[in-house]
Amino acid sequence: MRHTVVPELRVHGDQLLFDGALDFAVNVWPGTRPAGLERTLREALERPGYPDDRDARDAIAAHHGRRRDEVLLTNGACEAFWLIAHALRPRRAACVHPSFTEPEAALRATGADVVRVFREPGSWRLDPDGIPRDAALVVVGNPDNPTGAIESAETLAGLDLPGRLVVIDESFMEFVPGQQETLAARRGQPGIVVVRSLTKLWSLAGVRAGYLLAEAPLIKRLESHRQPWSVNAIAGAALEYCAADHLTPVEIAAEVASARSKLFDALSELPIVQQIWPGAANFLLLRVKDGPAVVSQLAERAIAVRPASSFPGLGPDHLRVAVRPASDCARLVAALREIAA
Ligand SMILES: Cc1ncc(COP(=O)(O)O)c(C=O)c1O
């Protein structure tokens, strides 16, 4: 098998930041972390021992109505994709695009034959019939980054065929009030794997905290393919804390939904914005007139956004902007209005 490297797949918003930028490029909610989480992080740092993941796994299992042996802590959601690809080495895999590109990068690094399945570009709906039947692994984001599209849990569960693993990236699901379409609690369907991240809603990108939910034999298999103590004690403590804090995600999801709706309305009125999609998470995808010029004129105003052309299926006029608190969004809208003038 040939290992293929596609540089566009390794482009991420944080690489596009510059000193002094107001950051609309990275999808991390910039709020203050709960005091209890801050305390937990500090206390974990003070403990001298090796990480012990059992309490965090129990807390996550309890949160999703699962068992400890169905939970694997990961060094951010990203580790889950690399671990799955390298442990399972599927011959043929399907990645649903436009989407976060690390799963495809990881699969290509193992030499997998990766088929790109494109969402319908008006609505970003997924047509399940577009996925090749012989794909042994399917990766799909829900909600999807960068389109913000959300699929029904049943559509995604229906992708599960004998001999196939469906990996659902739910890294942004906590931003969706009610989380109706999650498959995190789905048991008895061994073909379903759910990946979650704490880095976005809880502002823990640097701590690298994520997890994977699957049936116990798969968890065991994945675990046997990586080093011990892969997730550090600080991330483990954060995972334990966050799994038990059910209030913070509800509050942040409501705040983000309100800020997103105002940002959506304001951007929709700008002539420079030719199309905008109503995302379900803490970012919005738009299409503008002359994307590269808009990006550089925003940079001149100390605002960083995410050009979306490195996402398969999108072009230079697609931009992704994070949802930030209202005063920051007002700056972005004012800058775009000025640019358009
Ligand atoms: C859809 C999606 N999944 C996963 C990740 C990776 O998350 P983590 O920081 O937990 O590795 C990202 C990061 O941007 C993402 O956009």
Short mmCIF file of C-alpha atoms and ligand atoms in Angstrom, two decimals:
data_model
loop_
_atom_site.label_atom_id
_atom_site.label_comp_id
_atom_site.label_asym_id
_atom_site.label_seq_id
_atom_site.Cartn_x
_atom_site.Cartn_y
_atom_site.Cartn_z
CA MET A 1 0.00 0.00 0.00
CA ARG A 2 1.23 3.45 -0.82
CA HIS A 3 1.28 6.17 1.80
CA THR A 4 0.01 9.36 0.19
CA VAL A 5 0.53 12.83 1.59
CA VAL A 6 -1.86 15.60 0.60
CA PRO A 7 -0.64 18.88 2.15
CA GLU A 8 -4.10 20.55 1.98
CA LEU A 9 -5.41 17.93 4.37
CA ARG A 10 -3.05 19.17 7.08
CA VAL A 11 -4.19 22.82 6.99
CA HIS A 12 -5.87 24.01 10.21
CA GLY A 13 -7.20 27.33 11.43
CA ASP A 14 -4.53 27.78 14.11
CA GLN A 15 -1.82 27.88 11.42
CA LEU A 16 -3.50 30.94 9.93
CA LEU A 17 -3.36 33.08 13.05
CA PHE A 18 -1.04 36.05 13.36
CA ASP A 19 0.00 38.27 16.27
CA GLY A 20 -2.79 40.47 17.53
CA ALA A 21 -5.48 38.75 15.44
CA LEU A 22 -9.07 38.63 16.55
CA ASP A 23 -9.50 34.92 16.02
CA PHE A 24 -12.43 33.86 13.85
CA ALA A 25 -10.25 31.17 12.25
CA VAL A 26 -10.26 28.57 15.03
CA ASN A 27 -13.52 27.04 16.24
CA VAL A 28 -12.72 27.17 19.95
CA TRP A 29 -15.26 28.98 22.08
CA PRO A 30 -13.30 31.78 23.80
CA GLY A 31 -15.33 31.88 27.03
CA THR A 32 -14.00 31.68 30.57
CA ARG A 33 -13.80 28.10 31.80
CA PRO A 34 -15.89 27.17 34.85
CA ALA A 35 -13.98 27.78 38.12
CA GLY A 36 -14.35 24.10 39.05
CA LEU A 37 -12.64 23.06 35.82
CA GLU A 38 -9.77 25.49 36.40
CA ARG A 39 -9.31 24.08 39.90
CA THR A 40 -9.41 20.52 38.55
CA LEU A 41 -6.70 21.28 35.99
CA ARG A 42 -4.43 22.80 38.62
CA GLU A 43 -4.94 19.98 41.11
CA ALA A 44 -4.16 17.39 38.44
CA LEU A 45 -0.89 19.17 37.69
CA GLU A 46 0.14 18.86 41.31
CA ARG A 47 -0.31 15.08 41.50
CA PRO A 48 3.01 13.27 40.96
CA GLY A 49 1.79 9.91 39.67
CA TYR A 50 1.14 8.42 36.27
CA PRO A 51 -2.30 9.07 34.75
CA ASP A 52 -5.08 6.73 35.85
CA ASP A 53 -7.94 6.87 33.37
CA ARG A 54 -10.55 4.85 35.30
CA ASP A 55 -12.46 7.67 36.98
CA ALA A 56 -12.69 9.67 33.76
CA ARG A 57 -13.89 6.63 31.84
CA ASP A 58 -16.50 5.95 34.50
CA ALA A 59 -17.71 9.56 34.40
CA ILE A 60 -17.98 9.55 30.60
CA ALA A 61 -19.68 6.15 30.63
CA ALA A 62 -22.22 7.41 33.18
CA HIS A 63 -22.80 10.55 31.12
CA HIS A 64 -23.70 8.55 28.01
CA GLY A 65 -25.33 5.54 29.66
CA ARG A 66 -22.51 3.21 28.70
CA ARG A 67 -19.91 1.01 30.41
CA ARG A 68 -16.33 1.89 31.29
CA ASP A 69 -15.02 -0.67 28.78
CA GLU A 70 -16.88 1.17 26.00
CA VAL A 71 -14.92 4.39 26.56
CA LEU A 72 -11.41 5.24 25.38
CA LEU A 73 -9.83 8.56 26.36
CA THR A 74 -7.90 10.18 23.54
CA ASN A 75 -5.36 12.94 23.18
CA GLY A 76 -8.00 15.17 21.56
CA ALA A 77 -10.48 13.83 19.02
CA CYS A 78 -7.67 13.89 16.49
CA GLU A 79 -5.85 11.02 18.13
CA ALA A 80 -8.96 8.88 17.68
CA PHE A 81 -8.81 9.24 13.88
CA TRP A 82 -5.11 8.43 13.69
CA LEU A 83 -5.48 5.51 16.06
CA ILE A 84 -8.45 4.03 14.19
CA ALA A 85 -6.66 4.35 10.85
CA HIS A 86 -3.43 2.79 12.08
CA ALA A 87 -4.96 0.07 14.22
CA LEU A 88 -7.59 -1.07 11.72
CA ARG A 89 -5.90 -0.29 8.38
CA PRO A 90 -9.01 -0.56 6.21
CA ARG A 91 -8.27 -1.26 2.54
CA ARG A 92 -11.04 1.08 1.34
CA ALA A 93 -12.55 3.95 3.28
CA ALA A 94 -15.03 6.71 2.54
CA CYS A 95 -14.73 10.24 3.92
CA VAL A 96 -17.77 12.47 3.64
CA HIS A 97 -16.80 15.99 2.52
CA PRO A 98 -16.46 18.90 2.86
CA SER A 99 -15.27 18.01 6.34
CA PHE A 100 -12.45 18.03 8.86
CA THR A 101 -9.54 16.56 6.96
CA GLU A 102 -7.48 14.71 9.59
CA PRO A 103 -9.45 11.44 9.27
CA GLU A 104 -8.61 11.35 5.55
CA ALA A 105 -4.98 12.34 6.21
CA ALA A 106 -4.68 9.52 8.75
CA LEU A 107 -6.25 6.96 6.43
CA ARG A 108 -4.03 8.00 3.53
CA ALA A 109 -0.99 7.72 5.80
CA THR A 110 -1.79 4.01 6.20
CA GLY A 111 -2.11 3.56 2.44
CA ALA A 112 -5.91 3.20 2.44
CA ASP A 113 -7.82 3.76 -0.77
CA VAL A 114 -9.90 6.79 0.30
CA VAL A 115 -13.06 7.63 -1.59
CA ARG A 116 -14.39 11.16 -1.15
CA VAL A 117 -18.16 11.32 -0.91
CA PHE A 118 -19.51 14.82 -1.40
CA ARG A 119 -22.53 16.28 0.31
CA GLU A 120 -25.13 17.97 -1.88
CA PRO A 121 -23.66 21.50 -2.21
CA GLY A 122 -26.87 23.49 -1.71
CA SER A 123 -28.07 21.97 1.53
CA TRP A 124 -24.95 19.94 2.44
CA ARG A 125 -27.24 16.93 2.93
CA LEU A 126 -25.59 13.52 2.79
CA ASP A 127 -26.91 11.00 0.28
CA PRO A 128 -26.26 7.62 1.93
CA ASP A 129 -26.45 5.92 -1.49
CA GLY A 130 -23.32 7.83 -2.51
CA ILE A 131 -21.17 5.79 -0.14
CA PRO A 132 -19.53 2.80 -1.87
CA ARG A 133 -20.82 -0.46 -0.43
CA ASP A 134 -17.32 -1.86 -0.16
CA ALA A 135 -16.05 0.96 2.07
CA ALA A 136 -14.96 -0.85 5.23
CA LEU A 137 -14.78 2.42 7.13
CA VAL A 138 -16.88 5.54 6.74
CA VAL A 139 -16.12 8.84 8.47
CA VAL A 140 -18.74 11.52 8.80
CA GLY A 141 -18.95 14.65 10.94
CA ASN A 142 -22.13 15.43 12.86
CA PRO A 143 -22.47 18.38 13.07
CA ASP A 144 -20.08 18.73 10.19
CA ASN A 145 -17.17 21.14 10.05
CA PRO A 146 -17.08 23.43 8.04
CA THR A 147 -20.62 23.24 6.62
CA GLY A 148 -22.36 23.17 10.01
CA ALA A 149 -24.80 20.58 8.60
CA ILE A 150 -26.41 18.12 10.95
CA GLU A 151 -27.76 14.73 9.89
CA SER A 152 -30.34 12.61 11.63
CA ALA A 153 -28.99 9.94 13.93
CA GLU A 154 -31.00 7.34 12.04
CA THR A 155 -29.48 8.28 8.66
CA LEU A 156 -26.02 7.82 10.12
CA ALA A 157 -26.89 4.64 11.98
CA GLY A 158 -28.22 3.34 8.65
CA LEU A 159 -24.73 3.57 7.12
CA ASP A 160 -23.71 0.66 9.31
CA LEU A 161 -23.44 -2.45 7.09
CA PRO A 162 -21.96 -5.85 7.97
CA GLY A 163 -18.16 -5.65 7.94
CA ARG A 164 -18.13 -1.87 8.08
CA LEU A 165 -17.27 0.64 10.79
CA VAL A 166 -19.00 4.02 10.77
CA VAL A 167 -17.01 6.67 12.62
CA ILE A 168 -19.12 9.64 13.59
CA ASP A 169 -17.20 12.71 14.57
CA GLU A 170 -19.36 14.44 17.16
CA SER A 171 -16.68 16.94 18.20
CA PHE A 172 -19.20 19.79 17.92
CA MET A 173 -22.31 17.98 19.18
CA GLU A 174 -22.24 19.66 22.59
CA PHE A 175 -23.02 22.95 20.84
CA VAL A 176 -26.36 21.55 19.65
CA PRO A 177 -29.10 22.21 22.22
CA GLY A 178 -30.72 18.92 23.19
CA GLN A 179 -28.20 16.86 21.14
CA GLN A 180 -31.10 14.99 19.52
CA GLU A 181 -28.98 13.49 16.76
CA THR A 182 -26.20 12.04 18.85
CA LEU A 183 -25.32 8.35 18.63
CA ALA A 184 -23.14 8.50 21.74
CA ALA A 185 -25.54 6.39 23.77
CA ARG A 186 -26.17 3.84 21.01
CA ARG A 187 -25.30 0.36 22.28
CA GLY A 188 -25.63 -3.02 20.62
CA GLN A 189 -24.53 -1.74 17.22
CA PRO A 190 -20.85 -2.72 17.00
CA GLY A 191 -20.36 -0.91 13.69
CA ILE A 192 -20.89 2.52 15.25
CA VAL A 193 -18.02 4.49 16.74
CA VAL A 194 -18.55 7.98 18.14
CA VAL A 195 -15.69 10.42 18.61
CA ARG A 196 -16.02 13.43 20.87
CA SER A 197 -13.83 16.41 21.71
CA LEU A 198 -13.74 18.68 24.73
CA THR A 199 -11.41 21.13 23.12
CA LYS A 200 -13.96 23.38 21.46
CA LEU A 201 -16.79 24.06 23.88
CA TRP A 202 -14.63 23.86 27.00
CA SER A 203 -11.76 25.93 25.53
CA LEU A 204 -9.26 23.11 26.10
CA ALA A 205 -7.56 22.90 22.71
CA GLY A 206 -4.09 23.02 24.26
CA VAL A 207 -4.92 20.41 26.87
CA ARG A 208 -5.98 17.90 24.15
CA ALA A 209 -8.97 16.10 25.61
CA GLY A 210 -11.25 13.80 23.65
CA TYR A 211 -12.74 10.33 23.74
CA LEU A 212 -14.15 7.55 21.70
CA LEU A 213 -17.22 5.41 22.36
CA ALA A 214 -17.52 1.94 20.87
CA GLU A 215 -18.21 -1.65 21.82
CA ALA A 216 -15.70 -3.14 24.27
CA PRO A 217 -13.77 -5.45 21.87
CA LEU A 218 -12.98 -2.53 19.57
CA ILE A 219 -11.90 -0.34 22.48
CA LYS A 220 -9.52 -3.13 23.55
CA ARG A 221 -8.14 -3.49 20.05
CA LEU A 222 -7.52 0.24 19.68
CA GLU A 223 -5.92 0.44 23.09
CA SER A 224 -3.50 -2.34 22.20
CA HIS A 225 -2.19 -0.24 19.32
CA ARG A 226 -0.97 2.72 21.30
CA GLN A 227 1.47 3.61 24.02
CA PRO A 228 0.37 3.57 27.66
CA TRP A 229 -0.50 6.94 29.29
CA SER A 230 -1.36 8.43 25.93
CA VAL A 231 -3.74 10.88 27.61
CA ASN A 232 -2.07 12.95 30.30
CA ALA A 233 -3.46 13.36 33.82
CA ILE A 234 -4.57 16.96 33.26
CA ALA A 235 -6.63 16.01 30.23
CA GLY A 236 -7.97 12.99 32.13
CA ALA A 237 -9.06 15.18 35.04
CA ALA A 238 -10.71 17.61 32.62
CA LEU A 239 -12.57 14.75 30.93
CA GLU A 240 -13.82 13.52 34.30
CA TYR A 241 -14.91 16.99 35.38
CA CYS A 242 -16.66 17.89 32.13
CA ALA A 243 -18.55 14.60 31.89
CA ALA A 244 -20.19 15.38 35.22
CA ASP A 245 -20.91 19.07 34.52
CA HIS A 246 -24.19 19.01 32.64
CA LEU A 247 -25.00 22.67 33.10
CA THR A 248 -22.06 24.39 31.38
CA PRO A 249 -22.64 22.85 27.92
CA VAL A 250 -26.31 23.79 28.06
CA GLU A 251 -25.44 27.39 28.94
CA ILE A 252 -22.71 27.70 26.32
CA ALA A 253 -24.84 26.04 23.62
CA ALA A 254 -27.60 28.59 24.29
CA GLU A 255 -25.15 31.51 24.24
CA VAL A 256 -23.58 30.28 21.00
CA ALA A 257 -26.97 29.69 19.35
CA SER A 258 -28.03 33.24 20.14
CA ALA A 259 -24.71 34.78 18.97
CA ARG A 260 -24.78 32.61 15.82
CA SER A 261 -28.28 33.64 14.91
CA LYS A 262 -27.41 37.37 15.24
CA LEU A 263 -24.19 36.88 13.27
CA PHE A 264 -26.08 34.95 10.57
CA ASP A 265 -28.64 37.75 10.22
CA ALA A 266 -26.01 40.49 10.11
CA LEU A 267 -23.83 38.65 7.56
CA SER A 268 -26.86 37.81 5.40
CA GLU A 269 -27.49 41.52 4.87
CA LEU A 270 -23.99 42.26 3.55
CA PRO A 271 -23.77 42.43 -0.25
CA ILE A 272 -20.25 40.95 -0.07
CA VAL A 273 -21.73 37.74 1.36
CA GLN A 274 -23.21 35.82 -1.54
CA GLN A 275 -24.32 32.76 0.36
CA ILE A 276 -24.39 31.69 3.98
CA TRP A 277 -25.43 28.39 5.50
CA PRO A 278 -27.23 28.07 8.83
CA GLY A 279 -24.75 26.00 10.84
CA ALA A 280 -25.61 23.97 13.92
CA ALA A 281 -22.33 24.61 15.77
CA ASN A 282 -20.05 27.50 16.73
CA PHE A 283 -19.10 28.54 13.20
CA LEU A 284 -20.70 29.59 9.93
CA LEU A 285 -19.72 28.85 6.35
CA LEU A 286 -20.10 31.63 3.82
CA ARG A 287 -19.32 32.32 0.19
CA VAL A 288 -18.11 35.80 -0.61
CA LYS A 289 -17.06 37.80 -3.65
CA ASP A 290 -13.30 37.33 -4.08
CA GLY A 291 -12.44 35.29 -0.98
CA PRO A 292 -8.63 35.80 -1.05
CA ALA A 293 -9.05 39.60 -1.18
CA VAL A 294 -11.54 39.51 1.69
CA VAL A 295 -9.20 37.39 3.81
CA SER A 296 -6.28 39.76 3.29
CA GLN A 297 -8.37 42.89 3.87
CA LEU A 298 -9.69 41.40 7.10
CA ALA A 299 -6.10 40.58 8.10
CA GLU A 300 -5.20 44.25 7.53
CA ARG A 301 -7.89 44.97 10.13
CA ALA A 302 -6.38 42.40 12.54
CA ILE A 303 -9.12 39.83 11.95
CA ALA A 304 -8.32 36.21 11.06
CA VAL A 305 -10.90 34.02 9.34
CA ARG A 306 -10.53 30.54 7.88
CA PRO A 307 -10.28 30.34 4.09
CA ALA A 308 -12.07 27.09 3.35
CA SER A 309 -10.45 26.12 0.05
CA SER A 310 -8.38 23.36 1.68
CA PHE A 311 -11.60 21.48 2.47
CA PRO A 312 -12.36 19.07 -0.39
CA GLY A 313 -15.39 20.35 -2.28
CA LEU A 314 -14.96 24.03 -1.41
CA GLY A 315 -13.23 26.84 -3.27
CA PRO A 316 -11.36 30.11 -2.68
CA ASP A 317 -14.56 32.10 -2.08
CA HIS A 318 -15.72 29.92 0.79
CA LEU A 319 -14.79 31.22 4.24
CA ARG A 320 -15.52 29.82 7.66
CA VAL A 321 -15.98 32.16 10.58
CA ALA A 322 -16.17 31.12 14.20
CA VAL A 323 -19.01 32.34 16.37
CA ARG A 324 -17.64 34.55 19.12
CA PRO A 325 -19.30 36.74 21.75
CA ALA A 326 -21.46 39.57 20.32
CA SER A 327 -18.94 42.44 20.56
CA ASP A 328 -16.34 40.45 18.56
CA CYS A 329 -18.95 39.52 15.94
CA ALA A 330 -19.86 43.19 15.61
CA ARG A 331 -16.21 43.93 14.73
CA LEU A 332 -16.20 41.28 12.03
CA VAL A 333 -19.45 42.53 10.52
CA ALA A 334 -18.26 46.16 10.59
CA ALA A 335 -14.98 45.18 8.89
CA LEU A 336 -16.81 43.27 6.16
CA ARG A 337 -19.14 46.20 5.62
CA GLU A 338 -16.14 48.52 5.27
CA ILE A 339 -14.44 46.15 2.81
CA ALA A 340 -17.56 45.94 0.69
CA ALA A 341 -17.96 49.71 0.56
C1 LIG B 1 -14.74 18.31 13.13
C2 LIG B 1 -13.51 18.22 13.98
N1 LIG B 1 -13.25 17.08 14.61
C3 LIG B 1 -12.17 16.95 15.38
C4 LIG B 1 -11.29 17.98 15.55
C5 LIG B 1 -10.09 17.78 16.42
O1 LIG B 1 -10.42 18.06 17.72
P1 LIG B 1 -9.37 17.93 18.90
O2 LIG B 1 -8.88 19.29 19.20
O3 LIG B 1 -10.18 17.35 20.02
O4 LIG B 1 -8.31 17.01 18.44
C6 LIG B 1 -11.50 19.19 14.91
C7 LIG B 1 -10.57 20.31 15.09
O5 LIG B 1 -10.70 21.34 14.54
C8 LIG B 1 -12.66 19.31 14.11
O6 LIG B 1 -12.92 20.43 13.46
#
